[in-house]
Coordinates of C-alpha atoms in Angstrom, one line a residue:
X1 CA 31.2 -5.0 3.7
X2 CA 32.4 -7.1 6.6
X3 CA 35.5 -9.1 7.1
X4 CA 37.2 -11.1 9.7
X5 CA 40.6 -9.5 9.9
X6 CA 41.5 -9.3 13.6
X7 CA 45.0 -8.0 12.8
X8 CA 43.6 -4.9 11.1
X9 CA 44.2 -3.3 7.7
X10 CA 47.4 -3.8 5.6
X11 CA 50.3 -1.4 5.6
X12 CA 49.5 2.4 5.8
X13 CA 45.7 2.0 5.8
X14 CA 45.8 0.4 9.2
X15 CA 48.3 2.8 10.8
X16 CA 47.2 6.2 9.3
X17 CA 44.4 8.1 10.8
X18 CA 41.3 9.5 9.0
X19 CA 43.1 12.8 8.3
X20 CA 45.6 10.8 6.2
X21 CA 43.0 8.6 4.4
X22 CA 43.5 5.6 6.6
X23 CA 41.0 3.2 8.2
X24 CA 38.0 1.2 7.2
X25 CA 35.7 4.1 6.3
X26 CA 38.1 5.4 3.6
X27 CA 39.2 1.9 2.5
X28 CA 35.9 0.0 2.2
X29 CA 33.4 2.7 2.9
X30 CA 34.2 4.7 -0.2
X31 CA 33.1 1.8 -2.4
X32 CA 29.9 1.2 -0.4
X33 CA 28.9 4.9 -0.5
X34 CA 29.7 5.1 -4.2
X35 CA 27.4 2.1 -4.8
X36 CA 24.6 3.6 -2.8
X37 CA 24.8 7.0 -4.6
X38 CA 24.9 5.2 -8.0
X39 CA 21.8 3.1 -7.1
X40 CA 19.7 5.6 -5.2
X41 CA 20.9 9.1 -6.1
X42 CA 22.5 12.0 -4.2
X43 CA 22.4 12.1 -0.4
X44 CA 20.4 14.9 1.3
X45 CA 21.5 13.8 4.8
X46 CA 24.4 11.9 6.1
X47 CA 25.1 10.3 9.6
X48 CA 28.1 8.2 10.5
X49 CA 30.0 6.5 13.3
X50 CA 33.5 5.1 13.4
X51 CA 35.3 3.1 16.1
X52 CA 38.6 1.3 16.7
X53 CA 38.5 -2.1 18.3
X54 CA 41.7 -3.7 17.1
X55 CA 45.0 -2.8 18.8
X56 CA 45.7 0.1 21.1
X57 CA 48.2 2.2 19.0
X58 CA 47.8 5.9 18.5
X59 CA 47.0 5.7 14.7
X60 CA 43.3 6.4 15.1
X61 CA 42.6 4.2 12.0
X62 CA 39.0 3.0 12.4
X63 CA 38.2 -0.7 11.9
X64 CA 34.5 -0.4 12.3
X65 CA 32.2 2.2 10.5
X66 CA 28.5 2.8 9.9
X67 CA 27.1 5.4 7.5
X68 CA 23.4 6.2 7.0
X69 CA 22.4 8.1 3.9
X70 CA 19.0 9.7 3.4
X71 CA 18.9 10.0 -0.4
X72 CA 17.0 12.9 -2.2
X73 CA 14.9 10.1 -3.7
X74 CA 13.6 9.2 -0.3
X75 CA 15.5 5.9 0.0
X76 CA 17.6 5.4 3.1
X77 CA 20.9 3.4 2.9
X78 CA 22.5 1.8 6.0
X79 CA 26.1 0.9 5.2
X80 CA 28.3 -1.1 7.5
X81 CA 32.0 -1.9 7.1
X82 CA 34.3 -3.5 9.6
X83 CA 37.2 -5.9 10.2
X84 CA 35.7 -7.6 13.3
X85 CA 32.9 -9.8 11.8
X86 CA 33.8 -13.4 12.6
X87 CA 30.3 -14.2 11.2
X88 CA 29.1 -11.8 8.5
X89 CA 25.8 -10.4 7.5
X90 CA 24.4 -10.4 4.0
X91 CA 26.4 -8.4 1.4
X92 CA 23.2 -6.7 0.3
X93 CA 19.8 -6.6 2.1
X94 CA 17.4 -4.3 0.2
X95 CA 13.9 -3.8 1.5
X96 CA 11.2 -2.6 -0.8
X97 CA 7.5 -1.9 -0.6
X98 CA 6.6 -5.2 -2.4
X99 CA 9.6 -7.5 -1.7
X100 CA 13.2 -7.8 -0.4
X101 CA 16.4 -8.9 -2.0
X102 CA 19.3 -10.5 0.0
X103 CA 22.7 -11.4 -1.4
X104 CA 25.5 -13.1 0.5
X105 CA 29.2 -13.0 -0.4
X106 CA 31.5 -11.0 -2.6
X107 CA 31.9 -10.8 -6.3
X108 CA 34.0 -13.8 -7.2
X109 CA 36.3 -12.2 -9.8
X110 CA 39.0 -11.2 -7.3
X111 CA 39.1 -14.7 -5.8
X112 CA 39.2 -16.2 -9.3
X113 CA 42.2 -14.0 -10.3
X114 CA 44.0 -15.0 -7.0
X115 CA 43.3 -18.6 -7.9
X116 CA 45.1 -18.2 -11.2
X117 CA 42.1 -17.8 -13.6
X118 CA 42.4 -15.3 -16.3
X119 CA 39.6 -12.8 -17.2
X120 CA 39.4 -14.5 -20.7
X121 CA 38.9 -18.0 -19.2
X122 CA 35.4 -19.5 -19.8
X123 CA 33.0 -18.8 -17.0
X124 CA 35.1 -16.2 -15.3
X125 CA 32.9 -13.6 -13.7
X126 CA 29.9 -16.0 -13.5
X127 CA 28.7 -16.9 -10.0
X128 CA 27.6 -20.4 -9.0
X129 CA 23.9 -20.8 -8.2
X130 CA 24.5 -21.2 -4.5
X131 CA 25.7 -17.6 -4.3
X132 CA 22.8 -16.1 -6.2
X133 CA 20.6 -13.5 -4.5
X134 CA 17.1 -14.2 -3.2
X135 CA 14.2 -12.0 -4.1
X136 CA 10.6 -12.1 -2.8
X137 CA 8.6 -12.3 0.4
X138 CA 8.5 -14.9 3.2
X139 CA 7.2 -18.1 1.7
X140 CA 7.5 -16.8 -1.9
X141 CA 11.1 -16.3 -3.0
X142 CA 13.2 -17.1 -6.0
X143 CA 17.0 -17.1 -6.7
X144 CA 18.3 -14.4 -9.0
X145 CA 21.6 -14.8 -10.8
X146 CA 24.0 -11.8 -10.8
X147 CA 25.1 -10.4 -14.1
X148 CA 28.4 -11.8 -15.3
X149 CA 31.3 -9.7 -13.9
X150 CA 33.6 -8.0 -16.3
X151 CA 36.6 -6.4 -14.7
X152 CA 38.4 -6.1 -18.1
X153 CA 35.5 -4.0 -19.5
X154 CA 36.2 -1.3 -16.9
X155 CA 39.9 -1.1 -18.0
X156 CA 38.9 -1.1 -21.7
X157 CA 36.6 1.8 -21.1
X158 CA 39.3 3.6 -19.0
X159 CA 41.9 3.2 -21.7
X160 CA 39.5 4.6 -24.3
X161 CA 38.7 7.6 -22.1
X162 CA 42.4 8.3 -21.5
X163 CA 42.9 8.3 -25.2
X164 CA 40.0 10.7 -25.8
X165 CA 37.9 8.0 -27.5
X166 CA 35.0 7.7 -25.0
X167 CA 33.6 8.7 -21.6
X168 CA 35.1 7.6 -18.4
X169 CA 33.7 4.3 -17.1
X170 CA 32.7 6.0 -13.9
X171 CA 31.4 9.5 -13.9
X172 CA 33.8 11.6 -11.9
X173 CA 31.0 13.7 -10.5

Protein backbone atom coordinates (compact mmCIF):
# COMPACT_ATOMS: atom_id res chain seq x y z
CA UNK A 1 0.00 0.00 0.00
CA UNK A 2 2.11 2.80 -1.32
CA UNK A 3 1.24 6.44 -1.84
CA UNK A 4 2.95 9.59 -2.98
CA UNK A 5 2.24 11.96 -0.12
CA UNK A 6 5.47 13.88 0.50
CA UNK A 7 3.76 16.08 3.09
CA UNK A 8 3.02 13.11 5.36
CA UNK A 9 -0.16 11.81 6.98
CA UNK A 10 -3.12 14.00 7.85
CA UNK A 11 -3.78 15.48 11.27
CA UNK A 12 -2.84 13.46 14.36
CA UNK A 13 -1.73 10.37 12.41
CA UNK A 14 1.30 12.24 11.10
CA UNK A 15 2.28 13.93 14.34
CA UNK A 16 1.67 11.15 16.88
CA UNK A 17 4.25 8.48 17.52
CA UNK A 18 3.73 4.73 17.50
CA UNK A 19 2.87 4.73 21.23
CA UNK A 20 -0.13 6.95 20.41
CA UNK A 21 -1.25 4.97 17.34
CA UNK A 22 0.23 7.35 14.77
CA UNK A 23 2.23 6.65 11.64
CA UNK A 24 1.89 4.57 8.52
CA UNK A 25 2.17 1.16 10.18
CA UNK A 26 -0.92 1.77 12.31
CA UNK A 27 -2.80 3.69 9.60
CA UNK A 28 -2.27 1.52 6.50
CA UNK A 29 -0.47 -1.47 7.96
CA UNK A 30 -3.39 -2.58 10.10
CA UNK A 31 -5.44 -3.14 6.93
CA UNK A 32 -2.67 -5.00 5.11
CA UNK A 33 -1.91 -7.24 8.08
CA UNK A 34 -5.63 -7.99 8.49
CA UNK A 35 -5.89 -8.96 4.80
CA UNK A 36 -2.87 -11.26 5.03
CA UNK A 37 -4.21 -12.97 8.17
CA UNK A 38 -7.65 -13.41 6.57
CA UNK A 39 -6.14 -14.89 3.41
CA UNK A 40 -3.35 -17.05 4.82
CA UNK A 41 -4.19 -17.67 8.48
CA UNK A 42 -2.52 -16.84 11.78
CA UNK A 43 1.11 -15.71 11.89
CA UNK A 44 3.73 -17.86 13.60
CA UNK A 45 6.59 -15.34 13.15
CA UNK A 46 6.62 -11.59 12.59
CA UNK A 47 9.42 -9.26 11.51
CA UNK A 48 9.05 -5.55 10.86
CA UNK A 49 10.86 -2.32 10.12
CA UNK A 50 9.72 1.30 10.30
CA UNK A 51 11.40 4.54 9.22
CA UNK A 52 10.68 8.24 8.99
CA UNK A 53 11.82 10.07 5.86
CA UNK A 54 9.46 13.07 5.70
CA UNK A 55 10.13 16.02 7.96
CA UNK A 56 12.43 16.30 10.92
CA UNK A 57 10.01 16.92 13.77
CA UNK A 58 10.08 14.89 16.96
CA UNK A 59 6.79 13.06 16.43
CA UNK A 60 8.40 9.74 15.53
CA UNK A 61 5.45 8.90 13.25
CA UNK A 62 6.73 6.48 10.66
CA UNK A 63 6.03 7.11 6.95
CA UNK A 64 7.63 3.89 5.69
CA UNK A 65 7.03 0.38 7.07
CA UNK A 66 7.67 -3.23 6.11
CA UNK A 67 6.19 -6.32 7.78
CA UNK A 68 7.04 -9.96 7.04
CA UNK A 69 4.63 -12.60 8.34
CA UNK A 70 5.43 -16.32 8.38
CA UNK A 71 1.97 -17.85 8.56
CA UNK A 72 1.23 -21.12 10.34
CA UNK A 73 0.09 -22.36 6.89
CA UNK A 74 3.67 -21.98 5.60
CA UNK A 75 2.88 -18.95 3.43
CA UNK A 76 5.08 -15.88 3.86
CA UNK A 77 3.60 -12.40 3.37
CA UNK A 78 5.77 -9.36 2.62
CA UNK A 79 3.76 -6.22 3.32
CA UNK A 80 4.97 -2.74 2.42
CA UNK A 81 3.32 0.58 3.18
CA UNK A 82 4.71 4.07 2.73
CA UNK A 83 4.07 7.66 1.74
CA UNK A 84 7.23 8.11 -0.34
CA UNK A 85 6.46 6.16 -3.52
CA UNK A 86 6.41 8.51 -6.47
CA UNK A 87 6.12 5.36 -8.62
CA UNK A 88 4.22 2.54 -6.95
CA UNK A 89 4.58 -1.22 -7.06
CA UNK A 90 1.63 -3.56 -7.72
CA UNK A 91 -1.07 -3.55 -5.04
CA UNK A 92 -0.92 -7.35 -4.88
CA UNK A 93 1.81 -9.63 -6.16
CA UNK A 94 1.07 -13.21 -5.11
CA UNK A 95 3.52 -15.94 -6.08
CA UNK A 96 2.34 -19.54 -6.08
CA UNK A 97 3.80 -22.89 -7.05
CA UNK A 98 1.96 -22.97 -10.40
CA UNK A 99 1.36 -19.30 -11.28
CA UNK A 100 1.40 -15.72 -10.04
CA UNK A 101 -1.25 -13.02 -9.67
CA UNK A 102 -0.50 -9.30 -10.00
CA UNK A 103 -2.98 -6.47 -9.42
CA UNK A 104 -2.30 -2.75 -9.76
CA UNK A 105 -4.28 0.07 -8.17
CA UNK A 106 -6.79 0.44 -5.39
CA UNK A 107 -10.43 -0.53 -5.05
CA UNK A 108 -12.33 2.16 -6.97
CA UNK A 109 -15.24 2.54 -4.54
CA UNK A 110 -13.64 5.32 -2.48
CA UNK A 111 -12.74 7.32 -5.60
CA UNK A 112 -16.28 6.80 -6.96
CA UNK A 113 -17.79 8.17 -3.74
CA UNK A 114 -15.43 11.17 -3.85
CA UNK A 115 -16.53 11.79 -7.47
CA UNK A 116 -20.16 11.94 -6.37
CA UNK A 117 -21.39 8.46 -7.33
CA UNK A 118 -23.74 6.78 -4.90
CA UNK A 119 -23.39 3.14 -3.83
CA UNK A 120 -26.76 2.44 -5.50
CA UNK A 121 -25.68 3.87 -8.88
CA UNK A 122 -25.37 1.25 -11.67
CA UNK A 123 -21.87 -0.09 -12.03
CA UNK A 124 -20.60 1.30 -8.74
CA UNK A 125 -18.02 -1.10 -7.33
CA UNK A 126 -17.26 -2.61 -10.75
CA UNK A 127 -13.70 -2.16 -11.98
CA UNK A 128 -12.86 -1.31 -15.59
CA UNK A 129 -11.03 -4.05 -17.50
CA UNK A 130 -7.76 -2.12 -17.62
CA UNK A 131 -7.48 -2.43 -13.82
CA UNK A 132 -8.14 -6.18 -13.62
CA UNK A 133 -5.48 -8.45 -12.18
CA UNK A 134 -3.27 -10.72 -14.28
CA UNK A 135 -2.96 -14.45 -13.52
CA UNK A 136 -0.56 -16.95 -15.04
CA UNK A 137 3.06 -17.53 -15.97
CA UNK A 138 5.37 -15.69 -18.37
CA UNK A 139 3.92 -16.07 -21.87
CA UNK A 140 0.60 -17.50 -20.65
CA UNK A 141 -1.49 -14.99 -18.71
CA UNK A 142 -5.11 -13.92 -18.53
CA UNK A 143 -6.90 -10.93 -17.02
CA UNK A 144 -9.09 -11.68 -14.02
CA UNK A 145 -11.89 -9.30 -13.00
CA UNK A 146 -12.25 -8.38 -9.35
CA UNK A 147 -15.53 -9.13 -7.63
CA UNK A 148 -17.86 -6.15 -7.53
CA UNK A 149 -17.17 -4.07 -4.45
CA UNK A 150 -20.01 -3.57 -1.98
CA UNK A 151 -19.20 -1.12 0.83
CA UNK A 152 -22.93 -0.85 1.75
CA UNK A 153 -23.07 -4.60 2.45
CA UNK A 154 -20.51 -4.20 5.24
CA UNK A 155 -22.64 -1.53 6.92
CA UNK A 156 -25.83 -3.56 6.46
CA UNK A 157 -24.17 -6.49 8.22
CA UNK A 158 -22.76 -4.24 10.94
CA UNK A 159 -26.19 -2.73 11.65
CA UNK A 160 -27.72 -6.22 11.86
CA UNK A 161 -24.97 -7.35 14.27
CA UNK A 162 -25.46 -4.28 16.48
CA UNK A 163 -29.16 -5.08 16.64
CA UNK A 164 -28.42 -8.70 17.57
CA UNK A 165 -29.70 -10.03 14.23
CA UNK A 166 -26.55 -11.54 12.80
CA UNK A 167 -22.80 -11.99 13.14
CA UNK A 168 -20.36 -9.09 12.84
CA UNK A 169 -19.16 -8.59 9.25
CA UNK A 170 -15.58 -9.03 10.44
CA UNK A 171 -14.71 -11.58 13.12
CA UNK A 172 -13.29 -9.58 16.05
CA UNK A 173 -10.85 -12.42 16.79
